[in-house]
Tab-separated table of C-alpha atoms in Angstrom:
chain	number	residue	atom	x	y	z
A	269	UNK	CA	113.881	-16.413	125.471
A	270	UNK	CA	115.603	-14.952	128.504
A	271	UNK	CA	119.138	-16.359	127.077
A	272	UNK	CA	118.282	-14.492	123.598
A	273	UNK	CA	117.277	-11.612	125.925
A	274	UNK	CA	120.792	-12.084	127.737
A	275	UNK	CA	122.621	-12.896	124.767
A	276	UNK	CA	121.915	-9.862	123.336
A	277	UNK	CA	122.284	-7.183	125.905
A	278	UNK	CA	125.424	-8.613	126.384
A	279	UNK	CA	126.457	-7.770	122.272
A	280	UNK	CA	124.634	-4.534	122.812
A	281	UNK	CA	126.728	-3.120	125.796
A	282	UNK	CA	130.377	-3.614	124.552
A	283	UNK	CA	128.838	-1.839	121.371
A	284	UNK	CA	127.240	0.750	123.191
A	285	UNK	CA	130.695	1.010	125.001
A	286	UNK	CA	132.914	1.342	121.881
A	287	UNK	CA	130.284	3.758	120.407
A	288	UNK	CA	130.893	6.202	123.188
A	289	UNK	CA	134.783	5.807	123.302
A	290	UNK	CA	134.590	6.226	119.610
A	291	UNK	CA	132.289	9.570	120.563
A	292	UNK	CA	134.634	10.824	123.344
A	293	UNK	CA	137.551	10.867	120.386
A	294	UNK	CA	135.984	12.996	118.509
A	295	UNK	CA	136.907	16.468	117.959
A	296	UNK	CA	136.290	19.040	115.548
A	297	UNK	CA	138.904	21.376	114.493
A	298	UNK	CA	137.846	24.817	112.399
A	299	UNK	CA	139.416	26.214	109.098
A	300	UNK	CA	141.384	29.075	111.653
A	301	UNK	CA	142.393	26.663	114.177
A	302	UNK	CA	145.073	24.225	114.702
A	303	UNK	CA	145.295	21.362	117.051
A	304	UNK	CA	148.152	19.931	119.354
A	305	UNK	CA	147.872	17.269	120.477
A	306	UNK	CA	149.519	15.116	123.182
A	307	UNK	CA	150.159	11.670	123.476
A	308	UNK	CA	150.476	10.659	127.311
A	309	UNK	CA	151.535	14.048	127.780
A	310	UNK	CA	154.528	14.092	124.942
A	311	UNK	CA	153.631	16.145	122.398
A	312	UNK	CA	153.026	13.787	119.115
A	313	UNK	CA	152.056	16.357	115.878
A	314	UNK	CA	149.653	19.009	114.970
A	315	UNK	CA	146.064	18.233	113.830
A	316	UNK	CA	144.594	20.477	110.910
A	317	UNK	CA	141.084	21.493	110.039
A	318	UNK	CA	138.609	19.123	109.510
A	319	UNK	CA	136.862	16.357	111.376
A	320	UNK	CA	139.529	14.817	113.851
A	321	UNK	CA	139.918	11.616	116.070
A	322	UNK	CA	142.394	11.075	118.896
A	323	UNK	CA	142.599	8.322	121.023
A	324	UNK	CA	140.244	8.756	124.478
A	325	UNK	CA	142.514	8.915	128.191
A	326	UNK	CA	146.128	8.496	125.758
A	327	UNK	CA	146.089	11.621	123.826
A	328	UNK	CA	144.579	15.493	124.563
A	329	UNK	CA	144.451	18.219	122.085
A	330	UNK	CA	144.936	21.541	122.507
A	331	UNK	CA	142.959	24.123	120.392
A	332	UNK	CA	144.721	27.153	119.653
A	333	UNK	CA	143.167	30.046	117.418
A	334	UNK	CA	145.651	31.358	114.353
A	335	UNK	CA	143.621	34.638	113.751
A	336	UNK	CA	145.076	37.782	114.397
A	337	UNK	CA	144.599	39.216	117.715
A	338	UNK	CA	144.152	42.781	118.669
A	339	UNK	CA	144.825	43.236	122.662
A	340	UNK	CA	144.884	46.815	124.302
A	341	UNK	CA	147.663	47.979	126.151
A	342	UNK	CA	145.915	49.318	129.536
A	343	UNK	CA	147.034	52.902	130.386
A	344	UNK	CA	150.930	52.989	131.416
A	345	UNK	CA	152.414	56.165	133.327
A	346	UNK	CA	155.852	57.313	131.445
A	347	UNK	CA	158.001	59.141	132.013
A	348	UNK	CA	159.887	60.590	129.133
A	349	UNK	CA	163.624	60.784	128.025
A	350	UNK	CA	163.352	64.997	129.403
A	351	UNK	CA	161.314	63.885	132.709
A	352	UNK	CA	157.710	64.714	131.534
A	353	UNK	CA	155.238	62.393	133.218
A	354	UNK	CA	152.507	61.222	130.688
A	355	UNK	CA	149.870	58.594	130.456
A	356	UNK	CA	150.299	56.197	127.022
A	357	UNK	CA	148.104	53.454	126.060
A	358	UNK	CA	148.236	51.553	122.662
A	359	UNK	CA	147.271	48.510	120.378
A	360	UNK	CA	148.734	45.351	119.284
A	361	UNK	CA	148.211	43.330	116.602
A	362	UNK	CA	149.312	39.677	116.714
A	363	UNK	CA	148.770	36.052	115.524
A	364	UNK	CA	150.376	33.079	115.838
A	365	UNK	CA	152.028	31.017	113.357
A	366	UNK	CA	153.321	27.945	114.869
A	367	UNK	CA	150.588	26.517	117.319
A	368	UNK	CA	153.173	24.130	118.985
A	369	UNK	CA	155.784	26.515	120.138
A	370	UNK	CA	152.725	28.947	121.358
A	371	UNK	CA	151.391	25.850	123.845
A	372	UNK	CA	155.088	24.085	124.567
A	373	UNK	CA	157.239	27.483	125.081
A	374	UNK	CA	154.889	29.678	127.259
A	375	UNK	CA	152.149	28.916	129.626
A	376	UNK	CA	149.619	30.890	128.524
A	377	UNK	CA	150.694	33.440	125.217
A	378	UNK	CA	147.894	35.832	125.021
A	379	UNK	CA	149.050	37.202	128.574
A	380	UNK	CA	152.493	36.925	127.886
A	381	UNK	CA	152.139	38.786	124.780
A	382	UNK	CA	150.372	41.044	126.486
A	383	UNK	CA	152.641	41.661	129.593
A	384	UNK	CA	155.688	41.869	127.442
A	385	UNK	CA	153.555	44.854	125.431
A	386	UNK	CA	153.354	46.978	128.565
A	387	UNK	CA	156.819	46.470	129.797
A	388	UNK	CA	158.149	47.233	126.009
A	389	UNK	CA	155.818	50.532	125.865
A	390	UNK	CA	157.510	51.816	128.794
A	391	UNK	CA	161.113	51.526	128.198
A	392	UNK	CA	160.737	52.206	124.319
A	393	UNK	CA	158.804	55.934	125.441
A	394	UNK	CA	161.031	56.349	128.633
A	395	UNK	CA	163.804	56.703	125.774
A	396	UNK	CA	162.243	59.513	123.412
A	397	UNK	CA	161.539	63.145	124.283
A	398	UNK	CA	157.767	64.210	124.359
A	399	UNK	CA	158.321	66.113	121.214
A	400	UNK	CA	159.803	63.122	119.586
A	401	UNK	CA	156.399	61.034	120.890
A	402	UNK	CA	153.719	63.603	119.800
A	403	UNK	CA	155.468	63.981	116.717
A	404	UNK	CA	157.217	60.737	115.324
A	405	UNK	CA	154.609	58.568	116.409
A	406	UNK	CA	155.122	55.931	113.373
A	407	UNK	CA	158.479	55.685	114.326
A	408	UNK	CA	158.111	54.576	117.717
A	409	UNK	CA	155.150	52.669	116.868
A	410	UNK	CA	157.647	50.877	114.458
A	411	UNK	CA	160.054	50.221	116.992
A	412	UNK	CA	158.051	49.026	119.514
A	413	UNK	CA	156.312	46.556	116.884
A	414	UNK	CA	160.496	44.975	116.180
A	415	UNK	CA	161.426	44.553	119.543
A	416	UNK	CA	157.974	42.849	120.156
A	417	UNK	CA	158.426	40.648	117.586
A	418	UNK	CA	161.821	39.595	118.358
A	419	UNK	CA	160.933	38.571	121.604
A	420	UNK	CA	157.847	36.863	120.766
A	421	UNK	CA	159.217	35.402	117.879
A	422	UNK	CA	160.384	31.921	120.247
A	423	UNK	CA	156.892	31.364	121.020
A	424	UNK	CA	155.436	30.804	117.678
A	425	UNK	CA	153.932	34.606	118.109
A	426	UNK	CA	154.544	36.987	114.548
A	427	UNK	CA	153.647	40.553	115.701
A	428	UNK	CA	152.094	42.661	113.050
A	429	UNK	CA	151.457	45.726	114.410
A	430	UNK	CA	151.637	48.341	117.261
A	431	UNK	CA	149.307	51.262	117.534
A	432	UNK	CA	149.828	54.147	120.168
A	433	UNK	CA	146.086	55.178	120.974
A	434	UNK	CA	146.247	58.073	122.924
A	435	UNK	CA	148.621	60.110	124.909
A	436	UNK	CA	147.485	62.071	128.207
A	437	UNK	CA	149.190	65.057	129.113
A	438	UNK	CA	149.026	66.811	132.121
A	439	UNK	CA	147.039	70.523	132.283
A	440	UNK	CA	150.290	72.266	132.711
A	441	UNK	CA	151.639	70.614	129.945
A	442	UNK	CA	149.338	71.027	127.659
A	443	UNK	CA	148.947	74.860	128.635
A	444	UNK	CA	152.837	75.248	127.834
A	445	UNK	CA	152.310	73.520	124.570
A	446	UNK	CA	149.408	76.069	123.403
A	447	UNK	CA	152.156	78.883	124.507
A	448	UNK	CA	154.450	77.238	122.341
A	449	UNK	CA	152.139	77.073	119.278
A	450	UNK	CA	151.140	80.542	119.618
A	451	UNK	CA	154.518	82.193	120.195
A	452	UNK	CA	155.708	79.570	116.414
A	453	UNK	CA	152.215	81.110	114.742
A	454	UNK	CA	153.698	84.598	115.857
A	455	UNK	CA	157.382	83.765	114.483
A	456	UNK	CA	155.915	82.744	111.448
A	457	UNK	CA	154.014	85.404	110.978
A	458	UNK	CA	156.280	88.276	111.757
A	459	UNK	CA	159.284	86.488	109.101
A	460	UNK	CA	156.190	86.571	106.299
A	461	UNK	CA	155.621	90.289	107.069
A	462	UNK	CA	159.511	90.365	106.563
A	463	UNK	CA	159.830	89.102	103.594
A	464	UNK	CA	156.909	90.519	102.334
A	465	UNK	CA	158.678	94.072	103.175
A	466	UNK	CA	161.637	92.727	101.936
A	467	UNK	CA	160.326	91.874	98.559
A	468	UNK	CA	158.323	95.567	98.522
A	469	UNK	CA	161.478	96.823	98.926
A	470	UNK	CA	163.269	95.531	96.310
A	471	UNK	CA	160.376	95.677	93.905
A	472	UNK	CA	160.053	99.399	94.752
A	473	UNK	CA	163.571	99.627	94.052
A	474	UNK	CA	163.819	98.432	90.745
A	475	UNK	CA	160.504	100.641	89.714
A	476	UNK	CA	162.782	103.507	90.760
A	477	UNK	CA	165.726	102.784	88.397
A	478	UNK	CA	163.624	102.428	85.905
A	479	UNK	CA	161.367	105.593	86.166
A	480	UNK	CA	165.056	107.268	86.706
A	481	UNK	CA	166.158	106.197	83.381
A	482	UNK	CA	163.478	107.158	81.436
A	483	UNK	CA	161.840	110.316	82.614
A	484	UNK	CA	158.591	109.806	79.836
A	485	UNK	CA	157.430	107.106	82.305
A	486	UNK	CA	158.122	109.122	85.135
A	487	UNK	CA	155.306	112.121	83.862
A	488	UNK	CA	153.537	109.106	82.821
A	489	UNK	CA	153.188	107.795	86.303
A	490	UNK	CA	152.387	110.852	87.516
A	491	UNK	CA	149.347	112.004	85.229
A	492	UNK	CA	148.388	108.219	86.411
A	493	UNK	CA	148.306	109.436	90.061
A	494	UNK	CA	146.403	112.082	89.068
A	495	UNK	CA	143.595	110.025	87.743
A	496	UNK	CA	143.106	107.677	90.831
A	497	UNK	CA	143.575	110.783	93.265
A	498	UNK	CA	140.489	112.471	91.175
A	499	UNK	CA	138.566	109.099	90.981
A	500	UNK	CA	137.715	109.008	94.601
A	501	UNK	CA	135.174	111.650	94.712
A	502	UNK	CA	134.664	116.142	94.190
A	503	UNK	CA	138.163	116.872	94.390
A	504	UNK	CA	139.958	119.655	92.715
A	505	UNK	CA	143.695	119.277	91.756
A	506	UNK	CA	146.057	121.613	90.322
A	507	UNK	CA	148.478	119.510	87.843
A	508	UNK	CA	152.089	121.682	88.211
A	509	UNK	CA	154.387	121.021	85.012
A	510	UNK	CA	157.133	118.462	86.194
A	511	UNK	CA	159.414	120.916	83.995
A	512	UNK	CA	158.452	123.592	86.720
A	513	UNK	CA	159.230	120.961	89.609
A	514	UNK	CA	162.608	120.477	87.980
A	515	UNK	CA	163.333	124.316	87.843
A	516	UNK	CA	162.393	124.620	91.737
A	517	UNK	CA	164.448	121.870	92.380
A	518	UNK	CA	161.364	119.780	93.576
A	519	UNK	CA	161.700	116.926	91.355
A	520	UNK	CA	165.433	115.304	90.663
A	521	UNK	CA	167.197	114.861	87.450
């Protein structure tokens, strides 16, 4: 009995041993994840989704997530290409597409990435005026989201997108914008009374020549005058022939 006993613990624990190193190999690798993996630490292939098995204390896996990433840019102080001094902070949109470059070209990408955003926000805004950055933000959101991508681009990284969140001005900056805004409202408005005189003008003008050549639509006008003068409330008016005006030399020919 105590052989059987022996006998069989003796099957059971290289079993039980085998079981676990079987368990310890097992890994479990998600649709939007890929796996490196490491073979006595040379790198060996790339393990897709599904249920996975890699040899215990020989090889090591690395998980690395291929969604897209969004990482804020903290708050960087520029200073612009005409030496104003503002506060910028943005978005970035990334993912990676080749999980072995991301693990074997840079120690740790999502910093990286990340570092290399704030250095790039700075000397991409340090080169544009602040009209240029309040105004063609998509452009320098575009150019920003190249260069990123070109230098990312080694490390497996694809940059999508860059986003410039806000802009802080300073008070007296801001003040000498409103002035601005107000003083443009003010051009504006002055060149539409302008042209609005202008066009009176010339309007006007042509209503002249044509009462001038034809003097029936000149006493027409005029009997018209009378009847909106006369409309207004107890008035009395005394019509005076225009042939009389002519004769007194109040009216010309």
């Amino acid at each position: 009995m105590n052989d059987f006993f022996f006998g069989a613990l003796g099957t059971l624990i290289p079993l039980g041993l085998l079981v676990l190193l079987f368990i310890s190999g097992v890994r479990i690798v998600n649709e939007y994840e890929s796996g490196v993996v490491f073979r006595l630490g040379r790198f060996v292939g790339l393990k897709r989704a599904g249920f996975r098995w890699i040899i215990p204390f020989v090889e090591r896996i690395v998980i690395i997530d291929m969604r897209t990433v969004a990482r804020d840019v903290p708050p960087q102080d520029v200073i612009t290409k005409d030496n104003v001094s503002v506060k910028v902070n943005a978005v970035v949109y990334f993912r990676v597409i080749h999980a072995d470059k991301a693990v074997l070209q840079v120690e740790d990408y999502l910093y990286a990435t990340s570092q290399l955003a704030q250095t790039t926000l700075r000397a991409i805004l340090g080169q544009v005026e602040l009209d240029q950055l309040l105004s063609e933000r998509e452009r320098i959101n575009r150019e920003i989201q190249k260069v990123l991508d070109a230098h990312t681009d080694p490390w497996g990284i694809k940059v999508s997108n860059v986003e410039v969140k806000h802009i802080d001005l300073p008070v007296e900056m801001q003040r000498a914008i409103a002035r601005q805004a107000e003083a443009e409202r003010e051009r504006r408005a002055k060149i539409i009374a302008a042209e609005g005189e202008h066009q009176a003008a010339e309007k006007l003008s042509l209503a002249a020549e044509v009462l001038n050549r034809n003097p029936i639509t000149l006493q027409l006008r005029y009997l018209q005058t009378l009847v909106e003068i006369t409309g207004g409330g107890n008035q009395t008016i005394i019509p005076i022939p225009l042939e009389l005006m002519r004769a007194l030399g109040m009216q010309p020919k």
